[in-house]
């Protein structure tokens, strides 16, 4: 069974700090990896996707992918209270399917 | 952009009635649309995958006769909850994929909160 694992948290960081969110996946053939943010009572919003090993930066967000370790992370620099949300890791597995397998999410709280 | 709309945003219905939820991709053609359900404090659960012009593929444990999906065009998919019961009360979210390339990212609609009384 293809699985995506995340620490459920809650993860609490002070405002201005770096928040580090981690995700591991079981299917070694996985091709692309996504981070979504979900505010309470709202639907998920795509933050970033990555499909090559290494780092990908977009503003205050950096996604890191290590396929050998089957590990993907999201760093949020200069965390703001508005970043407080649940962050979902999603993985597109091999086989050409467009389905994503989602982790259960990590709840992040940024304290002012 | 990649904007997905859903209608209605909130619906209350009586037990035994049917409810239709629409999902539209507003600025792109969606090769595939997905329907998810999310109960409070739980993760997204994929219900079905829908391709334009073909039958939806349902996930294990999801009753296809209860959750009817129609994907009439590359910009519209509908989910009909038939003979709704209180246990069907949930947050229903659709997503759409542009398809192609290597990324397969999905863009989510704002969701529909269904309450069955």
JSON list of C-alpha atoms in Angstrom, two decimals:
[
{"chain": "A", "resi": 1, "resn": "UNK", "atom": "CA", "xyz": [0.00, 0.00, 0.00]},
{"chain": "A", "resi": 2, "resn": "UNK", "atom": "CA", "xyz": [1.35, 3.38, -0.97]},
{"chain": "A", "resi": 3, "resn": "UNK", "atom": "CA", "xyz": [1.72, 5.60, 2.08]},
{"chain": "A", "resi": 4, "resn": "UNK", "atom": "CA", "xyz": [2.67, 9.14, 2.88]},
{"chain": "A", "resi": 5, "resn": "UNK", "atom": "CA", "xyz": [3.66, 9.84, 6.46]},
{"chain": "A", "resi": 6, "resn": "UNK", "atom": "CA", "xyz": [3.76, 13.17, 8.25]},
{"chain": "A", "resi": 7, "resn": "UNK", "atom": "CA", "xyz": [4.18, 14.12, 11.87]},
{"chain": "A", "resi": 8, "resn": "UNK", "atom": "CA", "xyz": [0.74, 15.31, 12.91]},
{"chain": "A", "resi": 9, "resn": "UNK", "atom": "CA", "xyz": [2.18, 17.92, 15.25]},
{"chain": "A", "resi": 10, "resn": "UNK", "atom": "CA", "xyz": [1.22, 20.35, 16.42]},
{"chain": "A", "resi": 11, "resn": "UNK", "atom": "CA", "xyz": [4.42, 22.11, 15.49]},
{"chain": "A", "resi": 12, "resn": "UNK", "atom": "CA", "xyz": [4.79, 25.41, 17.24]},
{"chain": "A", "resi": 13, "resn": "UNK", "atom": "CA", "xyz": [7.37, 28.05, 16.24]},
{"chain": "A", "resi": 14, "resn": "UNK", "atom": "CA", "xyz": [7.82, 31.70, 17.18]},
{"chain": "A", "resi": 15, "resn": "UNK", "atom": "CA", "xyz": [7.18, 34.42, 14.64]},
{"chain": "A", "resi": 16, "resn": "UNK", "atom": "CA", "xyz": [10.23, 35.01, 12.45]},
{"chain": "A", "resi": 17, "resn": "UNK", "atom": "CA", "xyz": [11.65, 31.51, 12.95]},
{"chain": "A", "resi": 18, "resn": "UNK", "atom": "CA", "xyz": [12.09, 28.79, 10.35]},
{"chain": "A", "resi": 19, "resn": "UNK", "atom": "CA", "xyz": [9.40, 26.11, 10.34]},
{"chain": "A", "resi": 20, "resn": "UNK", "atom": "CA", "xyz": [10.47, 22.71, 9.05]},
{"chain": "A", "resi": 21, "resn": "UNK", "atom": "CA", "xyz": [7.84, 20.23, 7.90]},
{"chain": "A", "resi": 22, "resn": "UNK", "atom": "CA", "xyz": [8.76, 16.69, 6.96]},
{"chain": "A", "resi": 23, "resn": "UNK", "atom": "CA", "xyz": [7.22, 13.94, 4.90]},
{"chain": "A", "resi": 24, "resn": "UNK", "atom": "CA", "xyz": [8.24, 10.41, 3.95]},
{"chain": "A", "resi": 25, "resn": "UNK", "atom": "CA", "xyz": [6.69, 8.21, 1.31]},
{"chain": "A", "resi": 26, "resn": "UNK", "atom": "CA", "xyz": [6.74, 4.48, 0.69]},
{"chain": "A", "resi": 27, "resn": "UNK", "atom": "CA", "xyz": [6.55, 4.18, -3.12]},
{"chain": "A", "resi": 28, "resn": "UNK", "atom": "CA", "xyz": [10.08, 4.45, -4.48]},
{"chain": "A", "resi": 29, "resn": "UNK", "atom": "CA", "xyz": [8.70, 5.04, -7.96]},
{"chain": "A", "resi": 30, "resn": "UNK", "atom": "CA", "xyz": [6.92, 8.26, -6.94]},
{"chain": "A", "resi": 31, "resn": "UNK", "atom": "CA", "xyz": [7.45, 11.01, -9.45]},
{"chain": "A", "resi": 32, "resn": "UNK", "atom": "CA", "xyz": [6.20, 14.33, -8.13]},
{"chain": "A", "resi": 33, "resn": "UNK", "atom": "CA", "xyz": [5.61, 15.81, -4.73]},
{"chain": "A", "resi": 34, "resn": "UNK", "atom": "CA", "xyz": [3.35, 18.55, -3.50]},
{"chain": "A", "resi": 35, "resn": "UNK", "atom": "CA", "xyz": [2.83, 20.72, -0.48]},
{"chain": "A", "resi": 36, "resn": "UNK", "atom": "CA", "xyz": [-0.63, 22.08, 0.22]},
{"chain": "A", "resi": 37, "resn": "UNK", "atom": "CA", "xyz": [-1.73, 24.47, 2.96]},
{"chain": "A", "resi": 38, "resn": "UNK", "atom": "CA", "xyz": [-5.17, 24.07, 4.50]},
{"chain": "A", "resi": 39, "resn": "UNK", "atom": "CA", "xyz": [-6.64, 26.64, 6.83]},
{"chain": "A", "resi": 40, "resn": "UNK", "atom": "CA", "xyz": [-9.29, 25.42, 9.26]},
{"chain": "A", "resi": 41, "resn": "UNK", "atom": "CA", "xyz": [-12.63, 25.03, 7.48]},
{"chain": "A", "resi": 42, "resn": "UNK", "atom": "CA", "xyz": [-11.15, 25.75, 4.06]},
{"chain": "A", "resi": 43, "resn": "UNK", "atom": "CA", "xyz": [-9.99, 23.63, 1.15]},
{"chain": "A", "resi": 44, "resn": "UNK", "atom": "CA", "xyz": [-6.30, 22.90, 0.41]},
{"chain": "A", "resi": 45, "resn": "UNK", "atom": "CA", "xyz": [-4.24, 25.46, -1.46]},
{"chain": "A", "resi": 46, "resn": "UNK", "atom": "CA", "xyz": [-1.21, 24.43, -3.51]},
{"chain": "A", "resi": 47, "resn": "UNK", "atom": "CA", "xyz": [2.01, 25.99, -2.21]},
{"chain": "A", "resi": 48, "resn": "UNK", "atom": "CA", "xyz": [4.70, 24.20, -4.18]},
{"chain": "A", "resi": 49, "resn": "UNK", "atom": "CA", "xyz": [5.54, 21.12, -6.12]},
{"chain": "A", "resi": 50, "resn": "UNK", "atom": "CA", "xyz": [8.89, 19.49, -6.79]},
{"chain": "A", "resi": 51, "resn": "UNK", "atom": "CA", "xyz": [9.97, 16.54, -8.91]},
{"chain": "A", "resi": 52, "resn": "UNK", "atom": "CA", "xyz": [13.76, 16.76, -9.04]},
{"chain": "A", "resi": 53, "resn": "UNK", "atom": "CA", "xyz": [16.17, 15.98, -6.24]},
{"chain": "A", "resi": 54, "resn": "UNK", "atom": "CA", "xyz": [17.43, 19.01, -4.42]},
{"chain": "A", "resi": 55, "resn": "UNK", "atom": "CA", "xyz": [15.92, 22.30, -3.35]},
{"chain": "A", "resi": 56, "resn": "UNK", "atom": "CA", "xyz": [13.27, 24.46, -4.95]},
{"chain": "A", "resi": 57, "resn": "UNK", "atom": "CA", "xyz": [12.68, 27.94, -3.59]},
{"chain": "A", "resi": 58, "resn": "UNK", "atom": "CA", "xyz": [9.64, 30.17, -3.95]},
{"chain": "A", "resi": 59, "resn": "UNK", "atom": "CA", "xyz": [9.65, 33.27, -1.78]},
{"chain": "A", "resi": 60, "resn": "UNK", "atom": "CA", "xyz": [9.75, 32.25, 1.87]},
{"chain": "A", "resi": 61, "resn": "UNK", "atom": "CA", "xyz": [9.12, 28.59, 1.00]},
{"chain": "A", "resi": 62, "resn": "UNK", "atom": "CA", "xyz": [11.72, 25.97, 0.10]},
{"chain": "A", "resi": 63, "resn": "UNK", "atom": "CA", "xyz": [10.85, 22.41, -0.83]},
{"chain": "A", "resi": 64, "resn": "UNK", "atom": "CA", "xyz": [13.55, 19.81, -0.51]},
{"chain": "A", "resi": 65, "resn": "UNK", "atom": "CA", "xyz": [13.45, 16.38, -2.16]},
{"chain": "A", "resi": 66, "resn": "UNK", "atom": "CA", "xyz": [15.68, 13.38, -1.53]},
{"chain": "A", "resi": 67, "resn": "UNK", "atom": "CA", "xyz": [14.44, 10.44, -3.57]},
{"chain": "A", "resi": 68, "resn": "UNK", "atom": "CA", "xyz": [17.12, 8.08, -2.25]},
{"chain": "A", "resi": 69, "resn": "UNK", "atom": "CA", "xyz": [15.82, 8.61, 1.28]},
{"chain": "A", "resi": 70, "resn": "UNK", "atom": "CA", "xyz": [12.19, 8.92, 0.10]},
{"chain": "A", "resi": 71, "resn": "UNK", "atom": "CA", "xyz": [11.92, 12.16, 1.96]},
{"chain": "A", "resi": 72, "resn": "UNK", "atom": "CA", "xyz": [10.48, 15.55, 1.11]},
{"chain": "A", "resi": 73, "resn": "UNK", "atom": "CA", "xyz": [10.38, 18.61, 3.32]},
{"chain": "A", "resi": 74, "resn": "UNK", "atom": "CA", "xyz": [9.06, 22.14, 3.35]},
{"chain": "A", "resi": 75, "resn": "UNK", "atom": "CA", "xyz": [10.90, 25.01, 5.02]},
{"chain": "A", "resi": 76, "resn": "UNK", "atom": "CA", "xyz": [9.08, 28.22, 5.79]},
{"chain": "A", "resi": 77, "resn": "UNK", "atom": "CA", "xyz": [11.44, 31.12, 6.51]},
{"chain": "A", "resi": 78, "resn": "UNK", "atom": "CA", "xyz": [10.45, 34.15, 8.56]},
{"chain": "A", "resi": 79, "resn": "UNK", "atom": "CA", "xyz": [7.30, 32.39, 9.73]},
{"chain": "A", "resi": 80, "resn": "UNK", "atom": "CA", "xyz": [4.25, 34.58, 10.20]},
{"chain": "A", "resi": 81, "resn": "UNK", "atom": "CA", "xyz": [1.11, 34.00, 12.28]},
{"chain": "A", "resi": 82, "resn": "UNK", "atom": "CA", "xyz": [-0.76, 33.83, 8.96]},
{"chain": "A", "resi": 83, "resn": "UNK", "atom": "CA", "xyz": [1.23, 30.69, 8.15]},
{"chain": "A", "resi": 84, "resn": "UNK", "atom": "CA", "xyz": [-0.60, 28.88, 10.95]},
{"chain": "A", "resi": 85, "resn": "UNK", "atom": "CA", "xyz": [-2.44, 26.08, 9.16]},
{"chain": "A", "resi": 86, "resn": "UNK", "atom": "CA", "xyz": [-2.29, 22.37, 8.43]},
{"chain": "A", "resi": 87, "resn": "UNK", "atom": "CA", "xyz": [0.27, 21.46, 5.79]},
{"chain": "A", "resi": 88, "resn": "UNK", "atom": "CA", "xyz": [-0.46, 18.46, 3.61]},
{"chain": "A", "resi": 89, "resn": "UNK", "atom": "CA", "xyz": [2.19, 16.50, 1.77]},
{"chain": "A", "resi": 90, "resn": "UNK", "atom": "CA", "xyz": [0.98, 14.75, -1.38]},
{"chain": "A", "resi": 91, "resn": "UNK", "atom": "CA", "xyz": [2.73, 12.35, -3.71]},
{"chain": "A", "resi": 92, "resn": "UNK", "atom": "CA", "xyz": [1.96, 11.33, -7.26]},
{"chain": "A", "resi": 93, "resn": "UNK", "atom": "CA", "xyz": [2.87, 7.69, -7.62]},
{"chain": "A", "resi": 94, "resn": "UNK", "atom": "CA", "xyz": [4.19, 5.96, -10.70]},
{"chain": "A", "resi": 95, "resn": "UNK", "atom": "CA", "xyz": [2.04, 4.51, -13.42]},
{"chain": "A", "resi": 96, "resn": "UNK", "atom": "CA", "xyz": [0.88, 7.66, -15.12]},
{"chain": "A", "resi": 97, "resn": "UNK", "atom": "CA", "xyz": [-2.11, 8.07, -12.84]},
{"chain": "A", "resi": 98, "resn": "UNK", "atom": "CA", "xyz": [-2.98, 11.60, -11.84]},
{"chain": "A", "resi": 99, "resn": "UNK", "atom": "CA", "xyz": [-4.06, 10.47, -8.38]},
{"chain": "A", "resi": 100, "resn": "UNK", "atom": "CA", "xyz": [-2.30, 11.95, -5.40]},
{"chain": "A", "resi": 101, "resn": "UNK", "atom": "CA", "xyz": [-1.74, 10.18, -2.12]},
{"chain": "A", "resi": 102, "resn": "UNK", "atom": "CA", "xyz": [-2.04, 12.61, 0.78]},
{"chain": "A", "resi": 103, "resn": "UNK", "atom": "CA", "xyz": [-0.48, 12.51, 4.19]},
{"chain": "A", "resi": 104, "resn": "UNK", "atom": "CA", "xyz": [-2.62, 13.30, 7.21]},
{"chain": "A", "resi": 105, "resn": "UNK", "atom": "CA", "xyz": [-1.04, 16.72, 7.55]},
{"chain": "A", "resi": 106, "resn": "UNK", "atom": "CA", "xyz": [1.05, 18.61, 10.10]},
{"chain": "A", "resi": 107, "resn": "UNK", "atom": "CA", "xyz": [-0.61, 21.37, 12.07]},
{"chain": "A", "resi": 108, "resn": "UNK", "atom": "CA", "xyz": [1.66, 24.41, 12.33]},
{"chain": "A", "resi": 109, "resn": "UNK", "atom": "CA", "xyz": [1.14, 27.23, 14.81]},
{"chain": "A", "resi": 110, "resn": "UNK", "atom": "CA", "xyz": [3.24, 30.39, 14.53]},
{"chain": "A", "resi": 111, "resn": "UNK", "atom": "CA", "xyz": [3.16, 32.34, 17.78]},
{"chain": "A", "resi": 112, "resn": "UNK", "atom": "CA", "xyz": [3.36, 36.14, 17.65]},
{"chain": "B", "resi": 1, "resn": "UNK", "atom": "CA", "xyz": [-4.02, 30.89, -13.13]},
{"chain": "B", "resi": 2, "resn": "UNK", "atom": "CA", "xyz": [-5.83, 27.76, -12.08]},
{"chain": "B", "resi": 3, "resn": "UNK", "atom": "CA", "xyz": [-9.16, 28.56, -10.50]},
{"chain": "B", "resi": 4, "resn": "UNK", "atom": "CA", "xyz": [-11.71, 25.95, -9.53]},
{"chain": "B", "resi": 5, "resn": "UNK", "atom": "CA", "xyz": [-15.16, 26.86, -8.32]},
{"chain": "B", "resi": 6, "resn": "UNK", "atom": "CA", "xyz": [-17.73, 24.81, -6.47]},
{"chain": "B", "resi": 7, "resn": "UNK", "atom": "CA", "xyz": [-21.41, 25.38, -5.98]},
{"chain": "B", "resi": 8, "resn": "UNK", "atom": "CA", "xyz": [-23.09, 25.49, -3.56]},
{"chain": "B", "resi": 9, "resn": "UNK", "atom": "CA", "xyz": [-20.64, 26.37, -0.80]},
{"chain": "B", "resi": 10, "resn": "UNK", "atom": "CA", "xyz": [-23.02, 25.20, 1.87]},
{"chain": "B", "resi": 11, "resn": "UNK", "atom": "CA", "xyz": [-26.18, 23.11, 1.75]},
{"chain": "B", "resi": 12, "resn": "UNK", "atom": "CA", "xyz": [-28.59, 21.76, 4.32]},
{"chain": "B", "resi": 13, "resn": "UNK", "atom": "CA", "xyz": [-30.98, 19.04, 3.23]},
{"chain": "B", "resi": 14, "resn": "UNK", "atom": "CA", "xyz": [-33.40, 16.62, 4.77]},
{"chain": "B", "resi": 15, "resn": "UNK", "atom": "CA", "xyz": [-32.63, 12.94, 5.14]},
{"chain": "B", "resi": 16, "resn": "UNK", "atom": "CA", "xyz": [-33.66, 10.98, 2.05]},
{"chain": "B", "resi": 17, "resn": "UNK", "atom": "CA", "xyz": [-33.27, 13.80, -0.44]},
{"chain": "B", "resi": 18, "resn": "UNK", "atom": "CA", "xyz": [-30.57, 14.18, -3.09]},
{"chain": "B", "resi": 19, "resn": "UNK", "atom": "CA", "xyz": [-28.04, 16.96, -3.39]},
{"chain": "B", "resi": 20, "resn": "UNK", "atom": "CA", "xyz": [-26.03, 17.96, -6.46]},
{"chain": "B", "resi": 21, "resn": "UNK", "atom": "CA", "xyz": [-22.65, 19.68, -6.17]},
{"chain": "B", "resi": 22, "resn": "UNK", "atom": "CA", "xyz": [-21.00, 21.33, -9.18]},
{"chain": "B", "resi": 23, "resn": "UNK", "atom": "CA", "xyz": [-17.28, 21.70, -9.77]},
{"chain": "B", "resi": 24, "resn": "UNK", "atom": "CA", "xyz": [-15.96, 23.93, -12.53]},
{"chain": "B", "resi": 25, "resn": "UNK", "atom": "CA", "xyz": [-12.47, 24.76, -13.73]},
{"chain": "B", "resi": 26, "resn": "UNK", "atom": "CA", "xyz": [-12.77, 28.43, -14.67]},
{"chain": "B", "resi": 27, "resn": "UNK", "atom": "CA", "xyz": [-9.59, 29.22, -16.58]},
{"chain": "B", "resi": 28, "resn": "UNK", "atom": "CA", "xyz": [-8.30, 25.88, -17.81]},
{"chain": "B", "resi": 29, "resn": "UNK", "atom": "CA", "xyz": [-9.50, 22.60, -19.24]},
{"chain": "B", "resi": 30, "resn": "UNK", "atom": "CA", "xyz": [-9.31, 19.82, -16.70]},
{"chain": "B", "resi": 31, "resn": "UNK", "atom": "CA", "xyz": [-8.43, 16.43, -18.07]},
{"chain": "B", "resi": 32, "resn": "UNK", "atom": "CA", "xyz": [-9.28, 14.87, -14.74]},
{"chain": "B", "resi": 33, "resn": "UNK", "atom": "CA", "xyz": [-11.34, 15.94, -11.78]},
{"chain": "B", "resi": 34, "resn": "UNK", "atom": "CA", "xyz": [-11.32, 14.39, -8.34]},
{"chain": "B", "resi": 35, "resn": "UNK", "atom": "CA", "xyz": [-13.86, 14.29, -5.54]},
{"chain": "B", "resi": 36, "resn": "UNK", "atom": "CA", "xyz": [-12.76, 14.18, -1.92]},
{"chain": "B", "resi": 37, "resn": "UNK", "atom": "CA", "xyz": [-14.57, 14.07, 1.39]},
{"chain": "B", "resi": 38, "resn": "UNK", "atom": "CA", "xyz": [-13.18, 15.38, 4.65]},
{"chain": "B", "resi": 39, "resn": "UNK", "atom": "CA", "xyz": [-14.68, 14.80, 8.08]},
{"chain": "B", "resi": 40, "resn": "UNK", "atom": "CA", "xyz": [-13.79, 17.19, 10.93]},
{"chain": "B", "resi": 41, "resn": "UNK", "atom": "CA", "xyz": [-10.15, 16.97, 12.04]},
{"chain": "B", "resi": 42, "resn": "UNK", "atom": "CA", "xyz": [-9.47, 14.19, 9.54]},
{"chain": "B", "resi": 43, "resn": "UNK", "atom": "CA", "xyz": [-7.47, 14.03, 6.35]},
{"chain": "B", "resi": 44, "resn": "UNK", "atom": "CA", "xyz": [-8.77, 14.21, 2.81]},
{"chain": "B", "resi": 45, "resn": "UNK", "atom": "CA", "xyz": [-10.32, 11.01, 1.56]},
{"chain": "B", "resi": 46, "resn": "UNK", "atom": "CA", "xyz": [-10.42, 10.49, -2.20]},
{"chain": "B", "resi": 47, "resn": "UNK", "atom": "CA", "xyz": [-13.84, 9.28, -3.27]},
{"chain": "B", "resi": 48, "resn": "UNK", "atom": "CA", "xyz": [-13.51, 9.05, -7.04]},
{"chain": "B", "resi": 49, "resn": "UNK", "atom": "CA", "xyz": [-11.58, 10.11, -10.11]},
{"chain": "B", "resi": 50, "resn": "UNK", "atom": "CA", "xyz": [-13.50, 11.51, -13.04]},
{"chain": "B", "resi": 51, "resn": "UNK", "atom": "CA", "xyz": [-12.46, 11.90, -16.67]},
{"chain": "B", "resi": 52, "resn": "UNK", "atom": "CA", "xyz": [-14.53, 13.79, -19.22]},
{"chain": "B", "resi": 53, "resn": "UNK", "atom": "CA", "xyz": [-16.83, 11.52, -21.17]},
{"chain": "B", "resi": 54, "resn": "UNK", "atom": "CA", "xyz": [-16.10, 8.35, -19.27]},
{"chain": "B", "resi": 55, "resn": "UNK", "atom": "CA", "xyz": [-17.32, 6.64, -16.13]},
{"chain": "B", "resi": 56, "resn": "UNK", "atom": "CA", "xyz": [-15.80, 7.69, -12.85]},
{"chain": "B", "resi": 57, "resn": "UNK", "atom": "CA", "xyz": [-13.41, 5.42, -11.02]},
{"chain": "B", "resi": 58, "resn": "UNK", "atom": "CA", "xyz": [-14.46, 5.00, -7.41]},
{"chain": "B", "resi": 59, "resn": "UNK", "atom": "CA", "xyz": [-12.18, 4.26, -4.49]},
{"chain": "B", "resi": 60, "resn": "UNK", "atom": "CA", "xyz": [-12.70, 1.12, -2.48]},
{"chain": "B", "resi": 61, "resn": "UNK", "atom": "CA", "xyz": [-15.62, 1.44, -0.09]},
{"chain": "B", "resi": 62, "resn": "UNK", "atom": "CA", "xyz": [-17.30, 4.32, -1.90]},
{"chain": "B", "resi": 63, "resn": "UNK", "atom": "CA", "xyz": [-20.77, 3.41, -3.18]},
{"chain": "B", "resi": 64, "resn": "UNK", "atom": "CA", "xyz": [-21.04, 4.42, -6.81]},
{"chain": "B", "resi": 65, "resn": "UNK", "atom": "CA", "xyz": [-24.84, 4.24, -6.76]},
{"chain": "B", "resi": 66, "resn": "UNK", "atom": "CA", "xyz": [-24.99, 6.62, -3.85]},
{"chain": "B", "resi": 67, "resn": "UNK", "atom": "CA", "xyz": [-22.41, 9.13, -5.06]},
{"chain": "B", "resi": 68, "resn": "UNK", "atom": "CA", "xyz": [-23.19, 9.74, -8.73]},
{"chain": "B", "resi": 69, "resn": "UNK", "atom": "CA", "xyz": [-20.51, 11.52, -10.70]},
{"chain": "B", "resi": 70, "resn": "UNK", "atom": "CA", "xyz": [-21.00, 13.08, -14.11]},
{"chain": "B", "resi": 71, "resn": "UNK", "atom": "CA", "xyz": [-18.14, 14.70, -16.01]},
{"chain": "B", "resi": 72, "resn": "UNK", "atom": "CA", "xyz": [-19.99, 16.38, -18.84]},
{"chain": "B", "resi": 73, "resn": "UNK", "atom": "CA", "xyz": [-17.20, 18.55, -20.21]},
{"chain": "B", "resi": 74, "resn": "UNK", "atom": "CA", "xyz": [-13.56, 19.46, -19.69]},
{"chain": "B", "resi": 75, "resn": "UNK", "atom": "CA", "xyz": [-14.64, 22.19, -17.28]},
{"chain": "B", "resi": 76, "resn": "UNK", "atom": "CA", "xyz": [-17.54, 20.68, -15.35]},
{"chain": "B", "resi": 77, "resn": "UNK", "atom": "CA", "xyz": [-18.02, 17.70, -13.06]},
{"chain": "B", "resi": 78, "resn": "UNK", "atom": "CA", "xyz": [-20.97, 17.08, -10.76]},
{"chain": "B", "resi": 79, "resn": "UNK", "atom": "CA", "xyz": [-21.37, 14.95, -7.67]},
{"chain": "B", "resi": 80, "resn": "UNK", "atom": "CA", "xyz": [-24.87, 13.93, -6.63]},
{"chain": "B", "resi": 81, "resn": "UNK", "atom": "CA", "xyz": [-25.36, 12.51, -3.16]},
{"chain": "B", "resi": 82, "resn": "UNK", "atom": "CA", "xyz": [-28.48, 10.40, -3.48]},
{"chain": "B", "resi": 83, "resn": "UNK", "atom": "CA", "xyz": [-30.80, 9.57, -0.60]},
{"chain": "B", "resi": 84, "resn": "UNK", "atom": "CA", "xyz": [-28.61, 11.51, 1.79]},
{"chain": "B", "resi": 85, "resn": "UNK", "atom": "CA", "xyz": [-28.39, 10.49, 5.43]},
{"chain": "B", "resi": 86, "resn": "UNK", "atom": "CA", "xyz": [-26.95, 12.33, 8.44]},
{"chain": "B", "resi": 87, "resn": "UNK", "atom": "CA", "xyz": [-23.74, 10.26, 8.20]},
{"chain": "B", "resi": 88, "resn": "UNK", "atom": "CA", "xyz": [-23.16, 11.80, 4.74]},
{"chain": "B", "resi": 89, "resn": "UNK", "atom": "CA", "xyz": [-22.75, 15.19, 6.40]},
{"chain": "B", "resi": 90, "resn": "UNK", "atom": "CA", "xyz": [-19.22, 16.24, 5.52]},
{"chain": "B", "resi": 91, "resn": "UNK", "atom": "CA", "xyz": [-17.03, 18.70, 3.64]},
{"chain": "B", "resi": 92, "resn": "UNK", "atom": "CA", "xyz": [-16.94, 17.71, -0.05]},
{"chain": "B", "resi": 93, "resn": "UNK", "atom": "CA", "xyz": [-14.08, 19.11, -2.08]},
{"chain": "B", "resi": 94, "resn": "UNK", "atom": "CA", "xyz": [-13.35, 18.75, -5.77]},
{"chain": "B", "resi": 95, "resn": "UNK", "atom": "CA", "xyz": [-10.04, 19.26, -7.49]},
{"chain": "B", "resi": 96, "resn": "UNK", "atom": "CA", "xyz": [-8.99, 19.52, -11.10]},
{"chain": "B", "resi": 97, "resn": "UNK", "atom": "CA", "xyz": [-5.82, 18.58, -12.89]},
{"chain": "B", "resi": 98, "resn": "UNK", "atom": "CA", "xyz": [-4.53, 20.14, -16.08]},
{"chain": "B", "resi": 99, "resn": "UNK", "atom": "CA", "xyz": [-2.80, 16.89, -16.89]},
{"chain": "B", "resi": 100, "resn": "UNK", "atom": "CA", "xyz": [0.31, 16.28, -18.93]},
{"chain": "B", "resi": 101, "resn": "UNK", "atom": "CA", "xyz": [3.92, 17.10, -18.13]},
{"chain": "B", "resi": 102, "resn": "UNK", "atom": "CA", "xyz": [5.49, 15.59, -15.08]},
{"chain": "B", "resi": 103, "resn": "UNK", "atom": "CA", "xyz": [3.81, 17.38, -12.23]},
{"chain": "B", "resi": 104, "resn": "UNK", "atom": "CA", "xyz": [0.10, 16.39, -12.14]},
{"chain": "B", "resi": 105, "resn": "UNK", "atom": "CA", "xyz": [-0.69, 19.10, -9.63]},
{"chain": "B", "resi": 106, "resn": "UNK", "atom": "CA", "xyz": [-4.30, 19.38, -8.51]},
{"chain": "B", "resi": 107, "resn": "UNK", "atom": "CA", "xyz": [-6.12, 22.61, -7.87]},
{"chain": "B", "resi": 108, "resn": "UNK", "atom": "CA", "xyz": [-8.88, 22.50, -5.31]},
{"chain": "B", "resi": 109, "resn": "UNK", "atom": "CA", "xyz": [-12.28, 24.12, -5.28]},
{"chain": "B", "resi": 110, "resn": "UNK", "atom": "CA", "xyz": [-13.41, 25.93, -2.13]},
{"chain": "B", "resi": 111, "resn": "UNK", "atom": "CA", "xyz": [-15.48, 22.97, -0.95]},
{"chain": "B", "resi": 112, "resn": "UNK", "atom": "CA", "xyz": [-19.13, 22.31, -0.17]},
{"chain": "B", "resi": 113, "resn": "UNK", "atom": "CA", "xyz": [-20.25, 21.79, 3.39]},
{"chain": "B", "resi": 114, "resn": "UNK", "atom": "CA", "xyz": [-23.18, 19.37, 3.42]},
{"chain": "B", "resi": 115, "resn": "UNK", "atom": "CA", "xyz": [-25.41, 18.98, 6.45]},
{"chain": "B", "resi": 116, "resn": "UNK", "atom": "CA", "xyz": [-28.12, 16.33, 6.36]},
{"chain": "B", "resi": 117, "resn": "UNK", "atom": "CA", "xyz": [-30.81, 16.72, 9.00]}
]
